[in-house]
Amino acid sequence: MATSKRAAKATQESLHRIFTIPEAPDSTLGRIEQEISQNLAGFLGDHIAAKEIALSEIEKDFACSQIPEDPSFVSDHMHHLLDKLVAQSVHTSSPSFIGHMTSALPYFLLPLSKLMVGLNQNLVKIETSKAFTPLERQVLGMMHRLVYGYQDDFYQQWMHSADHSLGAFCSGGTVANITALWVARNNLLKPEGEFKGVARQGLYAALKHYQYDGVAILVSKRGHYSLKKAADVLGIGQDSVIAIPTDQHNKIDCVALKAKCEELSAKNIRVMSIVGVAGTTETGNIDPLTEMAAIAKHYDCHFHVDAAWGGATLLSNKHRNLLAGIELADSVTIDAHKQMYVPMGAGLVVFKNPASVASIEHHAEYILRKGSKDLGSHTLEGSRPGMAMLVYASLHIISRPGYELLINQSIDKAKYFADIIEAHPDFELISKPELCLLTYRYNPAKIQQGIDKLTADKQLEVNKLLDKLTKYIQKRQRENGKSFVSRTRIEVEKYQGRKTLVFRVVLANPLTSDDILQDVLSEQAELALESQRFLPKLFKLVQQ
Ligand SMILES: *Cc1c(COP(=O)(O)O)cnc(C)c1O
């Protein structure tokens, strides 16, 4: 690390300087700023260390719990950050980083995000954000229209209305889901007669008043864990999120869903919300939303669609019908920081009915006055940055047809990858891509052909070994640093619903080429052959 011979000192002047005088262009910070804006990919490629260092090693660099007594010069500190932090970060924008939903960003977002940080607008209220508030309301309007497709007059009436909101912008899908279920809870357990509503009197009084023995949220077993957090913070309890079985395509089983609704109502448990998943996090599949909407209507409960990841598919005219029925939802979560290529911290929920957010409205005299257009009166978060501006800019710069191209090519790429997996004798496709996400594993041809003939015990043994092999390959590939796929454990129908370890791939980076995908598979096949531990044992099992 480059330590400075000059010693920085905390003085009135030096503090004044950091608020007024920019770093010189030839300072480390100035140089880095230039490098980043000229060639971000190159900069990251040069600085992120390919070699995997154990987290415990890295923790040593972040071990001191004392706030420094001595200030640092900015440039010196920048050296420190490059060395200790940047070098050990993850290259999420690399075209061969295909394991997660966090992806590459378009270049224009860098200068724009500087503008956002520089302006430091606080969206909690108009007094600290002015034009950012109508902008955010417009973004919510655009996303609302993308989902629900109402006409101009609807948006003219509601988009900027003080006592209404078409949705809530927030930090991500988790908060969006919490907000949606918060609205659902407060509308279900609303004030009535003497009862002042769950928001005022809490769940115990609410259940007593409405004479329910509990409330429940129903979602497929592929539902995102954020729903459990939501149930937890809303006081409903995680066990009230009830997992409904899925079919062999990872979509909710509507017969089982109806049966569960019947069972609960017989027990006097009120279904508060049915949640459809539009793009499950693990397999990318979409629930039958139209059918679910009808069930929700029948049981008179809030229908929420968690489209945090898959919602952006609505931007593709070619593929948006995959989400048919989403327009029947009372609320929809979409993460702009997933398939809309916006930096993290950009989630939103839209509500079909612009009046439904009234149930979560909060007011405070000094800040969120009644009748004001302050966005903070119906968001979970308080102070919030102007992230909506980055969504706004992306929607304008990329435009709907641009997004359509990005979405379409991601889906095409996933299909291509699925094809080469299926064509390869030693790989096994586990979940076919419906969007740009798929799962698979390495499974030698001989095993694939022989496994059916084995006893159940032997099959289990084979699958256990294959799990170990999958884990080994995934770890080694990550350590090699050329490419990255993630791994997850999902129930696989074909193997009697056994929880099976699989590779998971998300193909959103437009720079990921067919060649890269071929290389990913080749590397995995090589790693499998290299591993002396698993293959011989596997082959022995099928030969017996
Ligand atoms: C990612 C995701 C979430 C959570 O979103 P965050 O932005 O990580 O909070 C919720 N639901 C689904 C289906 C997701 O894919």
Coordinates of C-alpha atoms and ligand atoms in Angstrom, one line a residue:
M1 CA 0.0 0.0 0.0
A2 CA 1.2 3.5 -0.8
T3 CA 1.5 5.3 2.4
S4 CA 2.0 9.0 2.3
K5 CA 5.0 10.6 3.8
R6 CA 2.9 13.7 4.0
A7 CA 0.6 13.6 7.0
A8 CA -2.9 14.8 6.7
K9 CA -4.4 16.9 9.4
A10 CA -7.9 17.6 10.4
T11 CA -8.2 21.4 10.3
Q12 CA -10.9 23.9 9.5
E13 CA -9.1 24.7 6.2
S14 CA -8.6 21.1 5.2
L15 CA -12.2 20.3 5.8
H16 CA -13.3 23.4 3.9
R17 CA -11.1 22.2 1.0
I18 CA -12.9 18.9 0.7
F19 CA -16.2 20.6 0.3
T20 CA -14.9 23.2 -2.2
I21 CA -11.9 22.2 -4.2
P22 CA -11.9 19.3 -6.6
E23 CA -9.1 16.9 -6.8
A24 CA -6.5 17.8 -9.4
P25 CA -6.8 15.9 -12.7
D26 CA -3.3 14.4 -12.1
S27 CA -4.1 13.2 -8.6
T28 CA -4.8 9.5 -8.1
L29 CA -8.5 10.2 -7.7
G30 CA -8.5 12.4 -10.8
R31 CA -6.7 9.7 -12.8
I32 CA -9.0 7.0 -11.7
E33 CA -12.0 9.0 -12.4
Q34 CA -10.8 9.5 -16.0
E35 CA -9.9 5.9 -16.4
I36 CA -13.2 4.7 -15.2
S37 CA -15.2 7.0 -17.5
Q38 CA -13.0 6.1 -20.5
N39 CA -12.9 2.4 -20.0
L40 CA -14.8 1.0 -17.1
A41 CA -14.6 -2.6 -18.3
G42 CA -10.8 -2.3 -18.8
F43 CA -10.4 -0.6 -15.4
L44 CA -12.3 -3.3 -13.6
G45 CA -10.5 -6.0 -15.6
D46 CA -7.1 -4.5 -14.6
H47 CA -7.9 -4.0 -10.9
I48 CA -10.1 -6.9 -9.9
A49 CA -7.7 -9.7 -8.9
A50 CA -8.5 -13.0 -10.7
K51 CA -7.1 -15.1 -7.9
E52 CA -9.6 -16.0 -5.2
I53 CA -8.4 -15.0 -1.7
A54 CA -10.1 -16.5 1.3
L55 CA -12.6 -14.2 2.9
S56 CA -10.8 -14.7 6.2
E57 CA -7.7 -13.2 4.7
I58 CA -9.7 -10.2 3.4
E59 CA -11.3 -9.7 6.8
K60 CA -7.8 -9.0 8.2
D61 CA -7.8 -5.8 6.1
F62 CA -11.1 -4.8 7.7
A63 CA -10.3 -5.8 11.3
C64 CA -9.8 -2.5 13.1
S65 CA -12.9 -1.2 14.9
Q66 CA -11.5 2.2 15.8
I67 CA -12.5 5.3 13.8
P68 CA -9.2 6.8 12.6
E69 CA -7.8 9.7 14.7
D70 CA -5.7 10.8 11.7
P71 CA -7.3 11.9 8.5
S72 CA -6.0 10.6 5.1
F73 CA -5.4 12.5 1.9
V74 CA -8.0 11.5 -0.7
S75 CA -5.4 10.2 -3.2
D76 CA -3.8 8.1 -0.5
H77 CA -7.1 6.7 0.5
M78 CA -7.9 5.9 -3.1
H79 CA -4.8 3.8 -3.4
H80 CA -5.9 2.0 -0.3
L81 CA -9.3 1.3 -1.7
L82 CA -7.9 0.1 -5.0
D83 CA -5.6 -2.2 -3.2
K84 CA -7.9 -3.6 -0.5
L85 CA -11.4 -3.2 -1.8
V86 CA -11.5 -2.9 -5.6
A87 CA -9.0 -5.7 -6.2
Q88 CA -11.0 -8.1 -4.1
S89 CA -14.4 -7.2 -5.5
V90 CA -16.5 -9.2 -7.9
H91 CA -16.5 -8.5 -11.6
T92 CA -20.3 -8.4 -12.0
S93 CA -20.1 -6.8 -15.4
S94 CA -17.8 -9.4 -16.9
P95 CA -19.6 -11.2 -19.8
S96 CA -18.6 -14.5 -18.2
F97 CA -20.1 -13.7 -14.9
I98 CA -23.4 -15.4 -15.6
G99 CA -24.4 -16.7 -12.1
H100 CA -26.5 -13.9 -10.7
M101 CA -29.2 -11.3 -11.4
T102 CA -26.7 -8.5 -10.8
S103 CA -25.4 -7.6 -14.2
A104 CA -23.5 -5.2 -16.4
L105 CA -24.5 -1.5 -16.6
P106 CA -24.6 0.7 -19.6
Y107 CA -21.9 3.4 -19.5
F108 CA -24.1 6.4 -19.5
L109 CA -25.2 5.5 -15.9
L110 CA -21.9 6.5 -14.5
P111 CA -22.0 10.2 -15.2
L112 CA -25.7 10.2 -14.5
S113 CA -25.2 8.7 -11.1
K114 CA -22.7 11.3 -10.3
L115 CA -25.3 13.9 -11.1
M116 CA -27.7 12.1 -8.8
V117 CA -25.1 11.9 -6.0
G118 CA -24.1 15.5 -6.6
L119 CA -27.6 16.9 -6.4
N120 CA -28.3 14.8 -3.4
Q121 CA -32.1 15.2 -3.6
N122 CA -34.2 13.6 -0.9
L123 CA -37.4 12.1 -2.3
V124 CA -39.0 11.9 1.1
K125 CA -40.6 15.4 0.4
I126 CA -40.9 18.0 -2.2
E127 CA -39.0 20.6 -0.2
T128 CA -35.8 18.6 -0.7
S129 CA -36.4 17.2 -4.2
K130 CA -38.8 19.5 -6.2
A131 CA -38.6 18.2 -9.8
F132 CA -37.4 14.8 -8.7
T133 CA -40.8 14.2 -7.2
P134 CA -42.9 14.6 -10.4
L135 CA -40.1 12.7 -12.2
E136 CA -40.5 9.7 -9.8
R137 CA -44.3 9.9 -10.1
Q138 CA -43.9 9.8 -13.9
V139 CA -41.6 6.8 -13.7
L140 CA -44.2 5.0 -11.5
G141 CA -46.8 6.0 -14.0
M142 CA -44.8 4.6 -16.9
M143 CA -44.2 1.3 -15.0
H144 CA -47.9 1.2 -14.0
R145 CA -48.9 1.6 -17.6
L146 CA -46.4 -1.1 -18.7
V147 CA -48.3 -3.4 -16.3
Y148 CA -51.9 -2.3 -16.5
G149 CA -52.1 -0.4 -19.8
Y150 CA -54.7 2.1 -18.9
Q151 CA -55.3 5.1 -21.2
D152 CA -53.9 8.6 -21.0
D153 CA -56.8 10.1 -19.1
F154 CA -56.2 7.6 -16.2
Y155 CA -52.6 8.8 -15.9
Q156 CA -53.6 12.4 -16.3
Q157 CA -56.0 12.0 -13.4
W158 CA -53.8 10.1 -11.0
M159 CA -50.1 10.3 -11.7
H160 CA -49.6 13.6 -9.9
S161 CA -52.6 13.5 -7.6
A162 CA -51.7 14.5 -4.0
D163 CA -53.8 11.9 -2.2
H164 CA -53.0 9.0 -4.5
S165 CA -50.1 7.1 -5.8
L166 CA -49.7 4.7 -8.6
G167 CA -47.0 2.9 -6.6
A168 CA -43.9 3.3 -4.4
F169 CA -40.3 3.6 -5.5
C170 CA -37.9 1.9 -3.0
S171 CA -34.5 0.3 -2.6
G172 CA -35.4 -3.1 -4.1
G173 CA -37.8 -6.0 -4.4
T174 CA -37.7 -6.9 -0.8
V175 CA -39.0 -3.5 0.3
A176 CA -41.4 -3.5 -2.6
N177 CA -42.9 -6.8 -1.5
I178 CA -43.1 -5.6 2.1
T179 CA -44.9 -2.4 0.9
A180 CA -47.4 -4.4 -1.2
L181 CA -48.2 -6.8 1.7
W182 CA -48.4 -3.9 4.1
V183 CA -51.1 -2.3 1.9
A184 CA -52.8 -5.7 1.6
R185 CA -52.8 -6.1 5.4
N186 CA -54.0 -2.7 6.2
N187 CA -56.8 -2.8 3.6
L188 CA -58.0 -6.2 4.9
L189 CA -57.9 -5.2 8.5
K190 CA -59.2 -1.7 8.0
P191 CA -61.0 0.5 10.4
E192 CA -64.6 -0.4 11.0
G193 CA -66.9 1.0 13.6
E194 CA -65.1 1.3 16.9
F195 CA -62.1 -0.5 15.5
K196 CA -59.4 1.9 14.3
G197 CA -57.7 -0.4 11.9
V198 CA -54.6 -2.7 12.2
A199 CA -52.3 0.3 11.5
R200 CA -53.5 1.9 14.7
Q201 CA -54.3 -0.9 17.0
G202 CA -52.1 -3.8 15.8
L203 CA -52.7 -7.3 14.8
Y204 CA -54.1 -8.7 18.0
A205 CA -56.9 -6.2 18.2
A206 CA -57.5 -6.6 14.4
L207 CA -58.0 -10.4 14.6
K208 CA -60.2 -10.0 17.6
H209 CA -62.3 -7.4 15.9
Y210 CA -62.7 -9.4 12.6
Q211 CA -62.9 -12.7 14.5
Y212 CA -60.2 -14.4 12.5
D213 CA -58.0 -17.0 14.0
G214 CA -55.1 -15.9 11.8
V215 CA -54.1 -14.5 8.4
A216 CA -52.1 -16.2 5.7
I217 CA -50.1 -15.4 2.6
L218 CA -50.0 -18.1 -0.1
V219 CA -47.2 -18.4 -2.6
S220 CA -45.6 -21.3 -4.4
K221 CA -42.7 -23.0 -2.8
R222 CA -40.5 -21.2 -5.3
G223 CA -41.5 -17.8 -3.7
H224 CA -38.7 -15.5 -2.7
Y225 CA -37.6 -15.4 0.9
S226 CA -38.4 -11.7 1.1
L227 CA -42.0 -12.7 1.5
K228 CA -41.1 -14.3 4.8
K229 CA -39.3 -11.2 5.9
A230 CA -42.5 -9.2 5.0
A231 CA -44.7 -11.6 7.1
D232 CA -42.2 -11.2 9.9
V233 CA -42.1 -7.4 10.0
L234 CA -45.8 -7.1 9.5
G235 CA -46.4 -9.2 12.6
I236 CA -48.1 -12.0 10.7
G237 CA -45.3 -14.4 11.3
Q238 CA -43.1 -16.4 8.8
D239 CA -45.1 -19.5 9.3
S240 CA -48.2 -17.7 7.9
V241 CA -46.4 -17.7 4.5
I242 CA -47.7 -21.0 3.2
A243 CA -45.8 -22.7 0.4
I244 CA -47.9 -24.3 -2.2
P245 CA -46.5 -27.1 -4.3
T246 CA -45.4 -26.6 -7.9
D247 CA -45.8 -28.7 -11.1
Q248 CA -42.9 -30.1 -13.0
H249 CA -42.3 -26.7 -14.6
N250 CA -41.9 -25.0 -11.2
K251 CA -45.3 -23.2 -11.5
I252 CA -47.8 -23.1 -8.7
D253 CA -50.3 -26.0 -8.6
C254 CA -53.6 -24.1 -8.7
V255 CA -55.6 -27.2 -7.5
A256 CA -53.4 -27.3 -4.4
L257 CA -53.8 -23.5 -4.0
K258 CA -57.6 -23.7 -4.0
A259 CA -57.5 -26.7 -1.7
K260 CA -55.3 -24.7 0.7
C261 CA -57.7 -21.7 0.5
E262 CA -60.6 -24.1 1.5
E263 CA -58.7 -25.7 4.3
L264 CA -57.7 -22.3 5.8
S265 CA -61.2 -20.8 5.6
A266 CA -62.5 -23.9 7.3
K267 CA -60.0 -23.2 10.1
N268 CA -61.2 -19.5 10.1
I269 CA -57.8 -18.3 8.9
R270 CA -58.2 -15.4 6.5
V271 CA -56.1 -15.5 3.3
M272 CA -54.7 -12.0 3.2
S273 CA -52.8 -12.3 -0.1
I274 CA -52.1 -14.7 -2.8
V275 CA -48.7 -14.1 -4.4
G276 CA -47.9 -15.1 -8.0
V277 CA -44.2 -15.2 -9.0
A278 CA -43.3 -13.9 -12.4
G279 CA -39.9 -15.2 -12.8
T280 CA -38.8 -17.3 -9.9
T281 CA -35.4 -16.5 -8.5
E282 CA -34.2 -20.1 -8.8
T283 CA -35.6 -21.3 -12.1
G284 CA -37.1 -18.2 -13.8
N285 CA -40.5 -19.8 -14.3
I286 CA -43.8 -17.8 -14.3
D287 CA -46.9 -18.8 -12.4
P288 CA -50.3 -19.1 -14.2
L289 CA -51.3 -15.5 -13.2
T290 CA -54.7 -15.5 -14.8
E291 CA -55.8 -18.6 -13.0
M292 CA -54.4 -17.3 -9.7
A293 CA -56.2 -14.0 -10.1
A294 CA -59.5 -15.8 -10.4
I295 CA -58.8 -17.8 -7.3
A296 CA -57.8 -14.6 -5.4
K297 CA -61.0 -13.0 -6.6
H298 CA -63.1 -15.9 -5.5
Y299 CA -61.6 -15.8 -2.0
D300 CA -61.7 -12.0 -2.0
C301 CA -58.0 -11.5 -1.2
H302 CA -55.3 -9.2 -2.4
F303 CA -53.4 -10.6 -5.5
H304 CA -49.8 -9.6 -5.6
V305 CA -47.4 -10.5 -8.3
D306 CA -43.7 -10.6 -7.5
A307 CA -42.1 -9.8 -10.8
A308 CA -39.0 -8.4 -9.2
W309 CA -36.8 -10.2 -11.7
G310 CA -39.1 -11.1 -14.6
G311 CA -41.2 -7.9 -14.8
A312 CA -39.0 -6.2 -17.3
T313 CA -40.1 -8.9 -19.8
L314 CA -43.2 -6.7 -20.2
L315 CA -41.0 -4.4 -22.3
S316 CA -40.8 -7.0 -25.0
N317 CA -43.8 -7.2 -27.2
K318 CA -42.6 -10.6 -28.4
H319 CA -42.5 -12.1 -24.9
R320 CA -44.8 -10.0 -22.7
N321 CA -47.6 -12.5 -23.1
L322 CA -45.6 -14.9 -20.9
L323 CA -46.8 -12.7 -18.0
A324 CA -50.4 -12.7 -19.2
G325 CA -52.7 -12.0 -16.2
I326 CA -50.3 -9.7 -14.5
E327 CA -52.7 -6.8 -15.2
L328 CA -55.2 -8.5 -12.9
A329 CA -52.9 -8.1 -9.9
D330 CA -53.7 -5.6 -7.2
S331 CA -50.0 -4.9 -6.9
V332 CA -46.8 -5.8 -8.8
T333 CA -43.2 -5.7 -7.7
I334 CA -40.5 -4.9 -10.3
D335 CA -36.8 -4.4 -9.7
A336 CA -35.2 -1.9 -12.2
H337 CA -31.8 -3.1 -10.9
K338 CA -32.3 -6.5 -12.3
Q339 CA -33.4 -6.8 -15.9
M340 CA -33.6 -3.1 -16.5
Y341 CA -29.8 -2.6 -16.1
V342 CA -30.0 0.2 -13.5
P343 CA -27.6 0.2 -10.5
M344 CA -28.8 -1.4 -7.3
G345 CA -31.2 0.4 -5.2
A346 CA -34.0 0.7 -7.7
G347 CA -37.1 -1.3 -6.9
L348 CA -40.7 -0.4 -7.2
V349 CA -44.2 -1.6 -6.6
V350 CA -47.2 -0.4 -8.6
F351 CA -50.8 -0.6 -7.4
K352 CA -53.8 -1.1 -9.7
N353 CA -55.9 1.1 -7.6
P354 CA -54.3 4.6 -7.0
A355 CA -56.3 4.9 -3.8
S356 CA -55.0 1.7 -2.2
V357 CA -51.8 3.3 -0.7
A358 CA -54.0 5.5 1.5
S359 CA -54.0 2.6 3.9
I360 CA -50.3 3.0 4.7
E361 CA -50.3 6.8 4.7
H362 CA -48.3 8.5 7.4
H363 CA -48.2 12.1 8.2
A364 CA -45.9 14.3 10.3
E365 CA -46.4 18.0 10.9
Y366 CA -42.9 19.2 10.2
I367 CA -42.5 17.1 7.1
L368 CA -45.2 15.1 5.5
R369 CA -48.2 17.4 5.7
K370 CA -51.7 16.2 4.7
G371 CA -52.6 17.0 1.1
S372 CA -48.9 17.5 0.1
K373 CA -47.5 15.6 -2.8
D374 CA -44.6 14.3 -0.7
L375 CA -43.8 10.8 -1.7
G376 CA -42.6 10.0 1.8
S377 CA -46.2 9.8 3.1
H378 CA -46.6 6.3 1.6
T379 CA -43.2 4.8 1.5
L380 CA -41.7 2.5 4.0
E381 CA -38.3 4.2 3.7
G382 CA -37.8 7.8 4.8
S383 CA -34.9 9.6 3.2
R384 CA -34.4 8.2 -0.3
P385 CA -32.1 9.1 -3.2
G386 CA -33.2 10.1 -6.6
M387 CA -32.7 6.6 -8.1
A388 CA -35.8 7.1 -10.1
M389 CA -33.8 9.4 -12.3
L390 CA -31.6 6.6 -13.4
V391 CA -34.7 4.5 -14.4
Y392 CA -36.2 7.6 -16.1
A393 CA -32.9 8.1 -18.1
S394 CA -32.6 4.5 -19.0
L395 CA -36.2 4.4 -20.2
H396 CA -35.5 7.4 -22.4
I397 CA -32.1 6.5 -23.6
I398 CA -32.7 2.8 -24.3
S399 CA -36.5 3.2 -25.0
R400 CA -39.0 0.4 -25.0
P401 CA -37.8 -1.2 -28.3
G402 CA -34.2 -1.1 -27.0
Y403 CA -35.2 -2.9 -23.9
E404 CA -37.1 -5.3 -26.1
L405 CA -33.9 -6.2 -28.0
L406 CA -32.1 -6.7 -24.7
I407 CA -34.8 -8.9 -23.3
N408 CA -35.3 -10.9 -26.5
Q409 CA -31.6 -11.6 -26.9
S410 CA -31.3 -12.7 -23.3
I411 CA -34.0 -15.2 -23.8
D412 CA -32.5 -16.4 -27.1
K413 CA -29.2 -16.8 -25.4
A414 CA -30.7 -18.9 -22.7
K415 CA -32.3 -21.1 -25.3
Y416 CA -29.0 -21.5 -27.1
F417 CA -27.3 -22.4 -23.8
A418 CA -30.0 -24.9 -23.1
D419 CA -29.5 -26.4 -26.5
I420 CA -25.8 -26.9 -26.1
I421 CA -26.3 -28.4 -22.7
E422 CA -28.8 -30.9 -24.1
A423 CA -26.6 -31.7 -27.0
H424 CA -23.7 -32.4 -24.7
P425 CA -23.8 -36.0 -23.6
D426 CA -22.3 -35.3 -20.2
F427 CA -24.6 -32.5 -19.1
E428 CA -28.2 -32.6 -17.9
L429 CA -30.6 -29.7 -18.3
I430 CA -32.6 -29.5 -15.1
S431 CA -34.9 -26.5 -15.7
K432 CA -35.7 -25.3 -19.2
P433 CA -35.4 -21.6 -19.6
E434 CA -38.8 -19.8 -19.9
L435 CA -37.0 -16.4 -19.6
C436 CA -33.2 -16.0 -19.5
L437 CA -32.5 -18.3 -16.4
L438 CA -31.8 -22.0 -16.4
T439 CA -30.4 -24.7 -14.2
Y440 CA -28.4 -27.8 -15.2
R441 CA -25.7 -30.0 -13.9
Y442 CA -22.8 -32.2 -15.0
N443 CA -23.9 -35.8 -15.3
P444 CA -21.9 -38.2 -17.4
A445 CA -23.7 -39.9 -20.2
K446 CA -23.1 -43.3 -18.7
I447 CA -24.7 -42.3 -15.4
Q448 CA -27.7 -40.7 -17.2
Q449 CA -28.3 -43.9 -19.1
G450 CA -27.7 -46.2 -16.2
I451 CA -29.4 -44.4 -13.3
D452 CA -33.0 -45.7 -14.0
K453 CA -31.8 -49.3 -13.7
L454 CA -30.5 -48.8 -10.2
T455 CA -32.3 -49.4 -6.9
A456 CA -33.7 -46.4 -5.2
D457 CA -30.8 -46.5 -2.6
K458 CA -28.2 -46.6 -5.4
Q459 CA -29.9 -43.7 -7.2
L460 CA -29.8 -41.7 -4.1
E461 CA -26.1 -42.5 -3.7
V462 CA -25.5 -41.4 -7.3
N463 CA -27.3 -38.2 -6.8
K464 CA -25.4 -37.4 -3.6
L465 CA -22.2 -37.9 -5.4
L466 CA -23.4 -35.7 -8.3
D467 CA -24.2 -33.0 -5.8
K468 CA -20.7 -33.1 -4.5
L469 CA -19.4 -33.0 -8.0
T470 CA -21.6 -30.0 -8.9
K471 CA -20.3 -28.2 -5.8
Y472 CA -16.7 -29.0 -6.6
I473 CA -17.0 -27.8 -10.2
Q474 CA -18.8 -24.6 -9.2
K475 CA -16.2 -23.7 -6.6
R476 CA -13.2 -24.6 -8.8
Q477 CA -14.6 -22.6 -11.6
R478 CA -15.1 -19.6 -9.4
E479 CA -11.6 -19.9 -8.0
N480 CA -10.2 -20.1 -11.5
G481 CA -11.7 -16.7 -12.1
K482 CA -12.5 -17.0 -15.8
S483 CA -16.2 -17.4 -15.4
F484 CA -18.8 -17.7 -12.7
V485 CA -22.1 -19.6 -12.5
S486 CA -24.0 -19.9 -9.2
R487 CA -25.4 -23.0 -7.6
T488 CA -28.6 -23.7 -5.8
R489 CA -30.5 -26.6 -4.5
I490 CA -34.0 -27.4 -5.9
E491 CA -36.4 -30.2 -5.8
V492 CA -36.3 -32.1 -9.1
E493 CA -39.4 -33.9 -10.2
K494 CA -37.4 -36.5 -12.2
Y495 CA -35.6 -37.5 -9.1
Q496 CA -38.7 -38.0 -7.0
G497 CA -38.6 -34.4 -5.8
R498 CA -35.2 -34.8 -4.3
K499 CA -33.4 -31.6 -3.5
T500 CA -30.7 -31.6 -6.0
L501 CA -27.7 -29.3 -6.4
V502 CA -27.6 -27.6 -9.7
F503 CA -25.7 -24.8 -11.6
R504 CA -27.8 -21.7 -12.1
V505 CA -27.2 -19.3 -14.9
V506 CA -28.7 -15.9 -15.6
L507 CA -28.0 -14.6 -19.1
A508 CA -28.7 -10.9 -19.0
N509 CA -25.3 -9.4 -20.1
P510 CA -25.6 -8.4 -23.8
L511 CA -21.8 -9.0 -24.1
T512 CA -22.0 -12.7 -23.2
S513 CA -21.4 -14.4 -26.5
D514 CA -22.1 -18.0 -27.6
D515 CA -18.4 -18.6 -27.5
I516 CA -18.3 -17.7 -23.8
L517 CA -21.1 -20.1 -23.1
Q518 CA -19.3 -22.9 -24.9
D519 CA -16.2 -22.1 -22.9
V520 CA -18.2 -22.2 -19.6
L521 CA -19.3 -25.7 -20.4
S522 CA -15.9 -26.9 -21.6
E523 CA -14.3 -25.6 -18.5
Q524 CA -16.9 -27.4 -16.3
A525 CA -16.4 -30.7 -18.3
E526 CA -12.6 -30.4 -17.8
L527 CA -13.0 -29.7 -14.1
A528 CA -15.2 -32.8 -13.8
L529 CA -12.6 -35.0 -15.5
E530 CA -9.9 -33.5 -13.3
S531 CA -11.7 -34.4 -10.2
Q532 CA -10.3 -37.8 -9.3
R533 CA -12.7 -38.1 -6.4
F534 CA -16.1 -38.4 -7.9
L535 CA -16.1 -39.9 -11.4
P536 CA -14.6 -43.3 -10.6
K537 CA -17.0 -43.8 -7.7
L538 CA -19.9 -42.8 -9.9
F539 CA -19.0 -45.2 -12.7
K540 CA -18.5 -48.0 -10.2
L541 CA -22.0 -47.5 -8.9
V542 CA -23.6 -47.9 -12.3
Q543 CA -21.5 -50.9 -13.2
Q544 CA -22.4 -52.9 -10.1
Ligands
LIG1 C1 -34.5 -10.4 -6.4 C2 -35.9 -10.8 -6.0 C3 -36.5 -10.3 -4.9 C4 -35.8 -9.4 -3.9 O1 -35.4 -8.2 -4.5 P1 -34.2 -7.3 -3.9 O2 -34.0 -6.2 -4.8 O3 -33.0 -8.3 -3.8 O4 -34.6 -6.9 -2.5 C5 -37.8 -10.6 -4.6 N1 -38.5 -11.4 -5.4 C6 -37.9 -12.0 -6.5 C7 -38.7 -13.0 -7.3 C8 -36.6 -11.7 -6.8 O5 -36.0 -12.3 -7.9

